[in-house]
Coordinates of C-alpha atoms and ligand atoms in Angstrom, one line a residue:
N5 CA 42.6 77.9 166.7
F6 CA 40.2 76.6 164.1
A7 CA 38.9 73.7 166.2
E8 CA 38.0 75.9 169.1
R9 CA 36.4 78.6 166.9
S10 CA 34.2 76.0 165.1
E11 CA 32.6 75.1 168.4
E12 CA 31.7 78.6 169.3
Q13 CA 27.9 79.0 169.7
M14 CA 25.6 81.9 169.3
S15 CA 21.8 82.4 169.8
G16 CA 19.3 83.0 167.1
A17 CA 18.7 86.4 168.6
K18 CA 22.3 87.4 167.9
V19 CA 22.0 86.1 164.3
I20 CA 19.0 88.3 163.7
A21 CA 20.7 91.3 165.2
Q22 CA 23.8 90.7 163.1
A23 CA 21.8 90.3 160.0
L24 CA 20.0 93.6 160.6
K25 CA 23.3 95.3 161.4
T26 CA 24.8 94.0 158.1
Q27 CA 21.9 95.5 156.2
D28 CA 22.7 98.9 157.7
V29 CA 19.6 99.1 160.0
E30 CA 20.1 102.0 162.3
Y31 CA 17.0 102.2 164.4
M32 CA 14.7 99.7 166.1
F33 CA 11.4 100.7 167.7
G34 CA 9.3 98.2 169.7
I35 CA 8.0 96.8 172.8
V36 CA 9.8 93.8 174.3
G37 CA 8.3 90.6 175.8
I38 CA 8.2 86.9 175.0
P39 CA 9.8 86.0 172.6
V40 CA 11.7 89.1 171.4
T41 CA 13.4 90.6 174.4
E42 CA 16.7 88.9 173.5
I43 CA 16.6 90.3 170.0
A44 CA 16.3 93.9 171.3
I45 CA 19.2 93.3 173.6
A46 CA 21.4 91.8 170.9
A47 CA 20.6 94.6 168.5
Q48 CA 21.4 97.2 171.1
Q49 CA 24.8 95.4 171.8
L50 CA 25.6 95.7 168.1
G51 CA 25.0 99.5 168.1
I52 CA 21.5 99.5 166.6
K53 CA 19.6 102.3 168.4
Y54 CA 16.7 100.7 170.3
I55 CA 13.7 102.9 171.2
G56 CA 11.2 101.3 173.5
M57 CA 7.7 102.5 173.0
R58 CA 4.4 102.2 174.8
N59 CA 2.2 100.8 172.1
E60 CA 3.2 98.8 169.0
Q61 CA 1.1 100.9 166.7
A62 CA 3.1 104.0 167.6
A63 CA 6.3 102.0 167.4
C64 CA 5.4 101.0 163.9
Y65 CA 4.5 104.5 162.8
A66 CA 7.9 105.6 164.2
A67 CA 9.8 102.9 162.3
S68 CA 8.0 103.8 159.0
A69 CA 8.8 107.5 159.3
I70 CA 12.5 106.5 159.6
G71 CA 12.1 104.8 156.2
Y72 CA 10.7 107.9 154.7
L73 CA 13.3 110.2 156.3
T74 CA 16.4 108.2 155.7
G75 CA 15.6 105.9 152.7
R76 CA 16.5 102.8 154.7
P77 CA 13.8 100.9 156.6
G78 CA 13.5 101.4 160.4
V79 CA 12.7 98.2 162.2
C80 CA 9.6 97.6 164.4
L81 CA 10.1 94.7 166.8
V82 CA 6.9 93.2 168.3
V83 CA 5.8 90.2 170.3
S84 CA 3.6 87.4 169.0
G85 CA -0.2 87.6 168.5
P86 CA -1.6 90.8 169.9
G87 CA 1.8 92.6 169.6
L88 CA 1.9 91.9 165.9
I89 CA -1.8 92.8 165.4
H90 CA -1.3 96.2 167.1
A91 CA 1.5 96.8 164.5
L92 CA -0.7 96.1 161.5
G93 CA -2.0 99.7 161.6
G94 CA 1.6 101.0 161.1
M95 CA 2.2 98.5 158.4
A96 CA -0.9 99.5 156.5
N97 CA -0.1 103.1 156.9
A98 CA 3.5 102.6 155.6
N99 CA 2.4 100.6 152.6
M100 CA -0.3 103.2 151.7
N101 CA 2.3 106.0 152.0
C102 CA 4.9 103.9 149.9
W103 CA 7.4 104.1 152.8
P104 CA 9.9 101.4 153.5
L105 CA 9.5 99.5 156.8
L106 CA 10.6 96.2 158.3
V107 CA 8.5 94.6 161.0
I108 CA 10.1 91.7 162.9
G109 CA 7.5 89.7 164.9
G110 CA 8.1 86.9 167.3
S111 CA 5.7 84.0 166.9
S112 CA 4.8 80.9 168.8
E113 CA 7.0 77.8 168.8
R114 CA 7.0 75.7 165.7
N115 CA 6.4 72.4 167.4
Q116 CA 3.2 73.8 169.1
E117 CA 1.7 75.1 165.8
T118 CA -2.1 74.5 165.6
M119 CA -2.1 73.3 169.2
G120 CA -3.3 76.6 170.7
A121 CA 0.2 77.8 171.6
F122 CA 0.7 81.0 173.6
Q123 CA -0.3 83.9 171.3
E124 CA -0.5 81.7 168.3
F125 CA -1.8 83.5 165.2
P126 CA -1.3 83.1 161.4
Q127 CA 1.1 86.0 161.3
V128 CA 2.7 85.6 158.0
E129 CA -0.7 85.4 156.3
A130 CA -2.1 88.3 158.4
C131 CA 0.7 90.6 157.2
R132 CA 0.3 89.8 153.5
L133 CA -2.4 92.3 153.0
Y134 CA -0.3 95.1 154.5
T135 CA 3.1 94.4 153.0
K136 CA 5.0 93.7 149.8
F137 CA 6.7 90.7 151.3
S138 CA 5.9 88.6 154.3
A139 CA 7.8 85.4 155.2
R140 CA 9.1 83.1 157.9
P141 CA 12.7 81.9 157.5
S142 CA 12.8 78.1 157.3
S143 CA 15.9 77.8 159.6
I144 CA 18.3 80.1 161.6
E145 CA 20.7 79.7 158.7
A146 CA 18.1 81.3 156.4
I147 CA 17.5 84.3 158.6
P148 CA 20.2 86.6 157.1
F149 CA 19.0 86.0 153.5
V150 CA 15.3 86.5 154.4
I151 CA 16.2 89.8 156.2
E152 CA 18.3 90.9 153.2
K153 CA 15.4 90.2 150.9
A154 CA 13.0 92.1 153.2
V155 CA 15.2 95.1 153.4
R156 CA 15.8 95.1 149.6
T157 CA 12.1 94.7 148.8
S158 CA 11.2 97.5 151.1
I159 CA 13.3 100.0 149.2
Y160 CA 13.4 98.7 145.6
G161 CA 10.6 99.7 143.1
R162 CA 7.7 101.4 144.9
P163 CA 8.8 101.4 148.6
G164 CA 6.7 99.6 151.2
A165 CA 6.4 97.5 154.3
C166 CA 7.9 94.0 154.7
Y167 CA 7.4 91.4 157.5
V168 CA 9.8 88.7 158.8
D169 CA 8.3 86.2 161.3
I170 CA 10.6 84.7 164.0
P171 CA 9.3 81.6 165.8
A172 CA 10.0 81.7 169.5
D173 CA 12.2 78.6 169.4
F174 CA 14.6 80.3 167.0
V175 CA 15.5 83.1 169.5
N176 CA 17.4 81.1 172.1
L177 CA 18.5 78.2 169.9
Q178 CA 22.2 77.9 169.9
V179 CA 24.0 77.5 166.6
N180 CA 27.5 77.1 165.5
V181 CA 28.9 80.5 164.7
N182 CA 30.6 79.2 161.5
S183 CA 27.4 77.7 160.2
I184 CA 25.9 81.2 159.6
K185 CA 26.7 83.1 156.4
Y186 CA 25.5 86.8 156.3
A187 CA 24.1 88.1 153.0
E188 CA 25.9 91.2 152.0
C189 CA 24.3 94.6 152.5
C190 CA 21.9 95.1 149.7
M191 CA 22.8 98.0 147.3
S192 CA 20.9 101.2 147.1
P193 CA 18.0 101.0 144.8
P194 CA 18.9 101.0 141.1
I195 CA 18.1 104.3 139.3
S196 CA 15.8 104.0 136.3
M197 CA 15.3 106.7 133.7
A198 CA 12.3 107.4 131.4
E199 CA 12.3 106.5 127.7
T200 CA 13.9 109.3 125.6
S201 CA 11.0 109.7 123.3
A202 CA 8.6 110.1 126.2
V203 CA 10.9 112.8 127.7
R204 CA 10.9 114.6 124.4
M205 CA 7.1 114.5 124.2
A206 CA 6.7 115.7 127.7
A207 CA 9.0 118.7 127.0
S208 CA 6.9 119.6 124.0
V209 CA 3.6 119.3 125.9
I210 CA 5.1 121.6 128.6
R211 CA 6.3 124.2 126.1
N212 CA 2.9 124.3 124.5
A213 CA 1.1 124.7 127.8
K214 CA -1.0 127.9 128.3
Q215 CA -1.6 127.3 132.0
P216 CA 1.0 124.9 133.3
L217 CA 1.3 123.5 136.9
L218 CA 3.9 121.3 138.6
I219 CA 2.5 119.2 141.5
I220 CA 5.2 118.0 143.9
G221 CA 4.3 115.0 145.9
K222 CA 6.0 113.1 148.7
G223 CA 7.4 110.7 146.1
A224 CA 9.6 113.6 145.0
A225 CA 10.6 114.2 148.6
Y226 CA 11.4 110.6 149.1
A227 CA 13.5 110.5 145.8
H228 CA 15.6 113.5 147.0
A229 CA 14.6 115.3 143.7
E230 CA 14.7 118.7 145.4
E231 CA 17.7 120.1 143.4
N232 CA 16.4 119.2 140.0
I233 CA 12.8 120.2 140.6
K234 CA 13.9 123.5 142.0
K235 CA 15.9 124.1 138.8
L236 CA 12.8 123.2 136.7
V237 CA 10.7 125.7 138.7
E238 CA 13.2 128.5 138.5
Q239 CA 14.7 128.1 135.0
Y240 CA 11.3 127.8 133.3
K241 CA 9.4 130.1 135.7
L242 CA 6.7 127.4 136.3
P243 CA 4.1 127.6 139.1
F244 CA 4.2 124.7 141.5
L245 CA 1.9 123.2 144.2
P246 CA 3.2 120.9 146.9
T247 CA 1.0 118.1 148.2
P248 CA 0.9 118.0 152.1
M249 CA 4.1 116.1 152.4
G250 CA 5.6 117.4 149.2
K251 CA 5.9 120.7 151.1
G252 CA 9.5 121.8 151.4
V253 CA 10.9 120.1 148.4
V254 CA 10.9 123.6 147.0
P255 CA 10.4 126.0 150.0
D256 CA 6.9 127.1 150.7
N257 CA 8.0 130.8 150.6
H258 CA 9.3 130.4 147.0
P259 CA 7.6 133.0 144.8
N260 CA 6.5 130.3 142.4
C261 CA 4.6 128.4 145.1
V262 CA 0.9 128.7 144.4
G263 CA -0.2 126.8 147.5
A264 CA -2.4 129.7 148.5
A265 CA -4.3 129.5 145.2
R266 CA -4.6 125.7 145.3
S267 CA -8.2 125.3 144.0
R268 CA -7.7 127.8 141.2
A269 CA -4.4 126.2 140.1
L270 CA -6.0 122.8 140.0
Q271 CA -9.2 124.0 138.3
F272 CA -7.7 125.9 135.4
A273 CA -4.4 124.3 134.7
D274 CA -4.2 122.8 131.1
V275 CA -1.0 120.9 131.7
I276 CA -0.1 119.3 135.0
V277 CA 3.2 117.5 135.7
L278 CA 2.9 115.1 138.6
F279 CA 6.1 114.4 140.4
G280 CA 5.5 111.5 142.7
A281 CA 1.9 112.2 143.6
R282 CA -1.0 109.9 142.9
L283 CA -4.3 111.0 141.5
N284 CA -6.2 109.7 144.6
W285 CA -8.6 111.5 146.9
I286 CA -5.9 114.0 148.0
L287 CA -5.8 115.2 144.4
H288 CA -9.5 114.7 143.8
F289 CA -8.8 111.8 141.4
G290 CA -7.7 114.2 138.6
L291 CA -11.3 114.6 137.5
P292 CA -13.8 117.5 136.9
P293 CA -15.1 119.6 138.5
R294 CA -11.8 120.1 140.3
Y295 CA -9.9 120.0 137.0
Q296 CA -10.5 120.8 133.3
P297 CA -12.0 117.8 131.6
D298 CA -9.2 118.0 129.0
V299 CA -6.3 118.7 131.2
K300 CA -3.1 117.0 130.1
F301 CA -1.4 115.1 132.8
I302 CA 2.3 114.2 132.6
Q303 CA 2.9 111.5 135.2
V304 CA 6.3 110.8 136.7
D305 CA 6.4 107.8 138.9
I306 CA 8.6 104.8 139.7
C307 CA 5.6 102.4 139.7
A308 CA 4.3 101.5 136.3
E309 CA 1.0 100.2 137.7
E310 CA 0.3 103.7 139.0
L311 CA 0.5 105.3 135.5
G312 CA -3.0 105.9 134.1
N313 CA -5.0 105.4 137.3
N314 CA -8.2 107.4 137.1
V315 CA -7.1 109.6 134.2
K316 CA -5.5 108.8 130.8
P317 CA -2.3 110.7 131.0
A318 CA -0.9 112.6 128.0
V319 CA 2.6 111.4 128.7
T320 CA 4.0 108.9 131.2
L321 CA 7.6 109.0 132.5
L322 CA 8.4 105.8 134.2
G323 CA 11.5 106.2 136.4
D324 CA 13.2 107.7 139.4
I325 CA 11.9 111.3 139.9
S326 CA 15.4 112.7 140.5
A327 CA 16.7 111.1 137.3
V328 CA 13.7 111.9 135.2
S329 CA 13.5 115.6 136.3
K330 CA 17.1 115.9 135.2
Q331 CA 16.2 114.4 131.8
L332 CA 13.4 116.9 131.6
L333 CA 15.8 119.7 132.4
E334 CA 18.2 118.6 129.7
E335 CA 15.5 118.3 127.1
L336 CA 13.9 121.7 127.9
D337 CA 17.4 123.3 127.9
K338 CA 17.6 122.5 124.1
T339 CA 15.6 125.6 123.3
S340 CA 15.4 129.1 124.8
W341 CA 11.8 128.6 126.0
V342 CA 10.6 129.8 129.4
Y343 CA 7.1 130.1 130.5
P344 CA 6.2 133.9 130.3
P345 CA 6.2 135.3 133.9
E346 CA 3.8 138.0 132.8
S347 CA 1.1 135.6 131.5
K348 CA -2.6 135.9 132.4
W349 CA -2.2 132.6 134.2
W350 CA 0.4 133.9 136.6
K351 CA -1.6 137.1 137.1
S352 CA -4.8 135.1 138.0
L353 CA -2.9 132.8 140.4
R354 CA -1.2 135.8 142.1
E355 CA -4.5 137.6 142.5
K356 CA -6.1 134.6 144.1
M357 CA -3.1 134.0 146.4
K358 CA -3.3 137.6 147.6
S359 CA -7.0 137.4 148.4
N360 CA -6.8 134.0 150.1
E361 CA -3.8 135.2 152.2
A362 CA -5.7 138.3 153.2
A363 CA -8.7 136.3 154.3
S364 CA -6.7 134.1 156.6
K365 CA -4.8 137.1 157.9
E366 CA -8.0 138.8 158.8
L367 CA -9.2 135.7 160.8
A368 CA -5.8 135.5 162.4
S369 CA -6.0 139.1 163.6
K370 CA -9.3 138.5 165.5
K371 CA -8.8 139.5 169.1
S372 CA -11.8 137.6 170.5
L373 CA -11.2 134.8 173.0
P374 CA -11.1 131.8 172.9
M375 CA -8.7 132.0 170.0
N376 CA -9.5 130.6 166.5
Y377 CA -7.2 128.2 164.5
Y378 CA -5.8 131.0 162.4
T379 CA -4.8 133.1 165.4
V380 CA -3.0 130.1 166.9
F381 CA -1.1 129.1 163.7
Y382 CA 0.0 132.7 162.8
H383 CA 1.5 133.0 166.2
V384 CA 3.2 129.6 166.0
Q385 CA 4.5 130.4 162.5
E386 CA 6.1 133.6 163.8
Q387 CA 8.4 131.7 166.0
L388 CA 8.7 128.5 164.0
P389 CA 12.4 127.7 163.4
T390 CA 13.0 127.5 159.6
D391 CA 14.8 124.1 159.9
C392 CA 12.4 122.4 162.2
F393 CA 10.4 119.2 161.4
V394 CA 6.6 119.8 161.4
V395 CA 4.5 116.9 162.4
S396 CA 0.8 117.4 162.2
E397 CA -2.5 115.6 162.6
G398 CA -6.1 116.3 163.5
A399 CA -8.9 117.4 161.3
N400 CA -9.0 121.2 161.2
T401 CA -5.7 121.4 163.1
M402 CA -3.9 119.7 160.2
D403 CA -5.8 121.2 157.3
I404 CA -5.6 124.8 158.5
G405 CA -2.1 124.3 160.0
R406 CA -0.8 123.2 156.7
T407 CA -1.9 126.5 155.0
V408 CA -0.1 128.7 157.6
L409 CA 2.9 126.7 158.9
Q410 CA 5.7 126.8 156.3
N411 CA 8.2 124.2 155.4
Y412 CA 11.5 125.2 154.0
L413 CA 13.3 121.9 153.8
P414 CA 12.4 118.6 152.0
R415 CA 11.2 115.6 154.1
H416 CA 10.5 117.9 157.1
R417 CA 6.7 117.5 157.2
L418 CA 4.9 114.4 158.4
D419 CA 1.2 114.1 158.7
A420 CA -1.9 111.8 158.4
G421 CA -0.9 111.0 154.8
T422 CA -2.5 108.9 152.1
F423 CA -4.4 106.8 154.6
G424 CA -5.6 109.8 156.6
T425 CA -4.4 108.1 159.8
M426 CA -5.0 109.7 163.2
G427 CA -2.6 108.6 166.0
V428 CA 0.6 108.8 163.9
G429 CA 1.8 112.1 165.3
L430 CA 3.8 111.1 168.4
G431 CA 5.4 108.1 166.7
F432 CA 6.4 110.3 163.7
A433 CA 7.7 113.0 166.1
I434 CA 9.9 110.5 167.9
A435 CA 11.4 109.2 164.7
A436 CA 12.0 112.7 163.4
A437 CA 13.6 113.6 166.7
M438 CA 16.0 110.7 166.5
V439 CA 17.0 111.7 162.9
A440 CA 17.4 115.3 164.1
K441 CA 19.5 114.4 167.0
D442 CA 21.8 112.1 165.0
R443 CA 22.1 114.1 161.8
S444 CA 21.5 117.8 162.6
P445 CA 21.7 118.4 166.4
G446 CA 19.8 121.5 167.5
Q447 CA 16.9 120.9 165.2
W448 CA 13.5 120.9 166.8
V449 CA 10.5 118.7 166.0
I450 CA 7.2 120.7 166.4
C451 CA 4.3 118.3 166.7
V452 CA 1.0 120.0 166.2
E453 CA -1.8 117.8 167.4
G454 CA -5.6 118.2 167.7
D455 CA -6.8 117.2 171.2
S456 CA -8.5 114.1 169.8
A457 CA -5.4 113.1 167.7
F458 CA -3.2 113.5 170.7
G459 CA -5.3 111.0 172.6
F460 CA -4.5 108.1 170.3
S461 CA -0.9 107.8 171.4
G462 CA -0.7 110.2 174.4
M463 CA 1.3 107.8 176.6
E464 CA 4.2 108.1 174.1
V465 CA 5.0 111.4 176.0
E466 CA 6.7 109.1 178.5
T467 CA 8.8 107.7 175.7
I468 CA 9.7 111.3 174.6
C469 CA 10.7 112.2 178.2
R470 CA 12.6 108.9 178.7
Y471 CA 14.9 109.6 175.7
N472 CA 14.7 113.4 176.3
L473 CA 13.9 114.1 172.7
P474 CA 13.9 117.6 171.2
I475 CA 10.1 117.7 170.7
I476 CA 7.6 120.5 171.4
L477 CA 4.0 119.2 171.4
L478 CA 1.3 121.7 170.6
V479 CA -2.2 120.4 171.5
V480 CA -4.8 122.6 169.8
N481 CA -7.6 121.9 172.1
N482 CA -11.2 122.5 171.1
N483 CA -12.6 119.9 173.6
G484 CA -13.6 117.5 170.9
I485 CA -13.4 115.7 167.6
Y486 CA -14.1 118.3 164.9
Q487 CA -16.0 120.4 167.6
G488 CA -16.7 120.3 171.3
F489 CA -18.6 122.0 174.1
D490 CA -17.5 124.8 176.3
M491 CA -17.6 124.3 180.0
N492 CA -21.0 125.9 180.5
T493 CA -22.8 124.0 177.8
W494 CA -21.1 120.8 179.1
K495 CA -22.4 121.4 182.6
E496 CA -25.9 122.3 181.4
T497 CA -26.0 119.2 179.2
L498 CA -25.0 116.8 182.0
K499 CA -27.4 118.2 184.6
F500 CA -29.4 115.3 186.0
Q501 CA -28.9 113.2 182.9
D502 CA -27.2 110.0 182.0
P503 CA -23.9 110.9 180.4
T504 CA -24.0 108.1 177.8
A505 CA -27.4 109.5 176.6
V506 CA -26.4 113.1 176.3
I507 CA -22.7 113.6 175.6
P508 CA -22.4 114.1 171.9
P509 CA -20.1 111.6 170.3
M510 CA -17.9 114.4 169.2
C511 CA -17.3 115.8 172.7
L512 CA -14.2 115.2 174.9
L513 CA -13.9 116.4 178.4
P514 CA -13.7 120.2 178.3
N515 CA -10.6 122.1 179.5
S516 CA -8.6 118.9 179.9
H517 CA -5.1 119.7 181.1
Y518 CA -3.1 117.7 178.6
E519 CA 0.0 119.6 179.6
Q520 CA 0.1 117.6 182.8
V521 CA 0.8 114.5 180.8
M522 CA 4.1 116.1 180.0
T523 CA 4.8 117.4 183.5
A524 CA 4.0 114.0 184.9
F525 CA 7.2 112.7 183.2
G526 CA 9.4 115.7 183.9
G527 CA 8.9 117.8 180.8
K528 CA 7.5 121.3 180.7
G529 CA 3.8 121.9 180.4
Y530 CA 1.9 125.1 179.6
F531 CA -1.9 125.8 179.6
V532 CA -2.6 128.8 177.4
E533 CA -5.7 130.8 176.6
T534 CA -4.5 134.0 175.0
P535 CA -2.1 134.9 172.1
E536 CA 0.3 136.5 174.6
E537 CA 0.4 133.3 176.7
L538 CA 0.9 131.2 173.5
Q539 CA 3.8 133.5 172.4
K540 CA 5.5 133.4 175.7
S541 CA 5.2 129.6 176.3
L542 CA 6.5 128.9 172.8
R543 CA 9.4 131.2 173.4
L544 CA 10.3 129.5 176.6
S545 CA 9.9 126.0 175.1
L546 CA 12.2 126.9 172.2
A547 CA 14.8 128.4 174.5
D548 CA 15.0 125.4 176.8
T549 CA 16.9 122.8 174.8
T550 CA 17.2 120.5 177.9
K551 CA 13.6 119.4 178.0
P552 CA 10.6 118.5 175.8
S553 CA 7.5 120.7 176.3
L554 CA 3.7 120.4 175.7
I555 CA 1.7 123.5 175.2
N556 CA -2.1 123.0 175.6
I557 CA -3.7 125.7 173.6
M558 CA -7.4 126.3 174.3
I559 CA -9.4 127.5 171.3
E560 CA -13.0 128.2 170.5
P561 CA -14.8 124.8 170.7
Q562 CA -16.9 125.7 167.7
A563 CA -14.1 127.2 165.6
T564 CA -13.9 126.0 162.0
R565 CA -12.0 126.9 158.8
K566 CA -12.6 130.0 156.7
A567 CA -15.4 129.9 154.2
Q568 CA -14.5 127.8 151.1
D569 CA -15.4 128.5 147.5
F570 CA -16.6 125.0 147.0
H571 CA -19.0 123.3 149.4
W572 CA -17.2 120.0 148.9
L573 CA -14.0 121.4 150.1
T574 CA -15.3 121.5 153.6
R575 CA -15.5 117.7 153.6
S576 CA -12.2 116.8 152.0
N577 CA -8.8 116.8 153.6
M578 CA -7.6 119.7 151.5
Ligands
LIG612 P1 1.3 112.5 147.8 O1 0.6 112.0 149.0 O2 2.3 113.6 148.1 O3 0.3 113.0 146.8 P2 1.7 109.9 146.9 O4 2.0 109.0 148.1 O5 0.3 109.8 146.4 O6 2.1 111.3 147.2 O7 2.6 109.5 145.7 C1 3.9 109.2 145.8 C2 4.3 108.5 144.6 O8 5.7 108.5 144.4 C3 4.0 107.0 144.5 O9 3.1 106.7 143.4 C4 5.3 106.3 144.4 O10 5.2 105.2 143.6 C5 6.2 107.4 143.8 N1 7.6 107.2 144.1 C6 8.2 106.9 145.3 N2 9.5 106.9 145.2 C7 9.8 107.3 143.9 C8 11.0 107.6 143.2 N3 12.2 107.4 143.7 N4 10.9 107.9 141.9 C9 9.7 108.1 141.3 N5 8.5 107.9 142.0 C10 8.6 107.5 143.3
LIG613 MG1 -10.3 118.7 168.7

């Protein structure tokens, strides 16, 4: 009866878990400890999937990738002080990438504040720089409303990271069940459209373009704009260029993809439509010499403050990319215009694509050992399942890998991103594997890591094995950061000398058997030195759906990318 029910008590931990569940949170990544263990247990009891990781940074990268892949934030749960500080890297990375994320951090008890409490730290203030919203609920009753606000803020407008601070004394405090009201699940983000006159102007600029180009960024992927953008490309015969994570919105093997002529496309386009891609370093700020000084940019973005950064755009279309690209389709449909497929521009792009592709193929066909990057990636591409997720990080490993490894589906590539972060790979792979398992079983996550990049979060291999995730790790091993030494040079260098005086800062231990990290936890490990061994181990890994694998691929320690037309290209990420 009512009198009995009204005395029923529940812990703060359960209130937090219920509030998250009410906001449709599906995944929680974290590391438990004082004072958050009870929150993880309560969340798991409510059906939130809890993935225990080995480092908060990797946990936070994983949670942020969930936000990008599903459109609802993943939660990263961390302990007070150092736990929260380790997660700051993941928050910063999510915010830079415009990905939703919710971090829940335990903090010290309120009545010990400023006294030097266990792991005391000004956490709400610390997170402010890395988030859109950072707050501590004033009472247990306020928790559901603060969590609703954090989830909503993370996905509305330009997506980003949010932080909710939970003092230790809230976690085990018992409250009357009836005293807690749960804020309703926040609605999906409202869809905004661009002003009609701006759409008309954009269509007219596009129709008058001599050398048009569409650039598809990860904002377009996040916005699920694939259908409308593909229509724009196909109906009007426009060339398009994906940014690294824009790959797959329209498949890489689409005849209108000019990825293989990237520099030429950027340099000579006279009209560029940007779908969810910022004119930051990845796109060389939109400035000469990488672009024509008078190139007309049409910017499509959900964030008004982004419009006009670095370049004065010809037209700005403020709104959701999926909605705005539909508006553009309808406007362009009003005439019979299509961009002529036999134009000089198309011819010049096709020519460049052919010669660039031939140059990489030639490098790939080199039979000399150790292998070079191109040989490795061509053999991987041959067996790459068309529906797999590709996670990639490292310097040359990521840059060259991106040009060879193809994406055919949107939101199926994750890499170092806007912030150029190394160490994201294993966390991202774990998140992608969770999404694959739950939404399209049978899908693989292929995680292509440089040997240095792998080292940042290598112990997450244990996490991968504990949850038995469908991940194949490829460690492209050149014994170092950018470049390393072969075994003979290494031995010569170290002869009778103090290692700290002679080991070049770029070098890592040569011929390290990273595959044994995987076998240590029961997965499959392969050490390969030839194309045949690589082919075989990849075939075996893909055939065995019961276990994760790691293939440690030895390459030429001094291998680099093919010669570039522009000297500054060798420095940049692209
Ligand atoms: P890339 O790294 O692919 O170049 P960026 O991260 O620089 O992409 O740019 C993504 C852009 O997409 C951001 O400016 C962000 O504001 C925008 N964006 C995110 N979601 C949407 C959306 N639904 N509609 C429009 N723009 C969006
Ligand atoms: Mg390396």
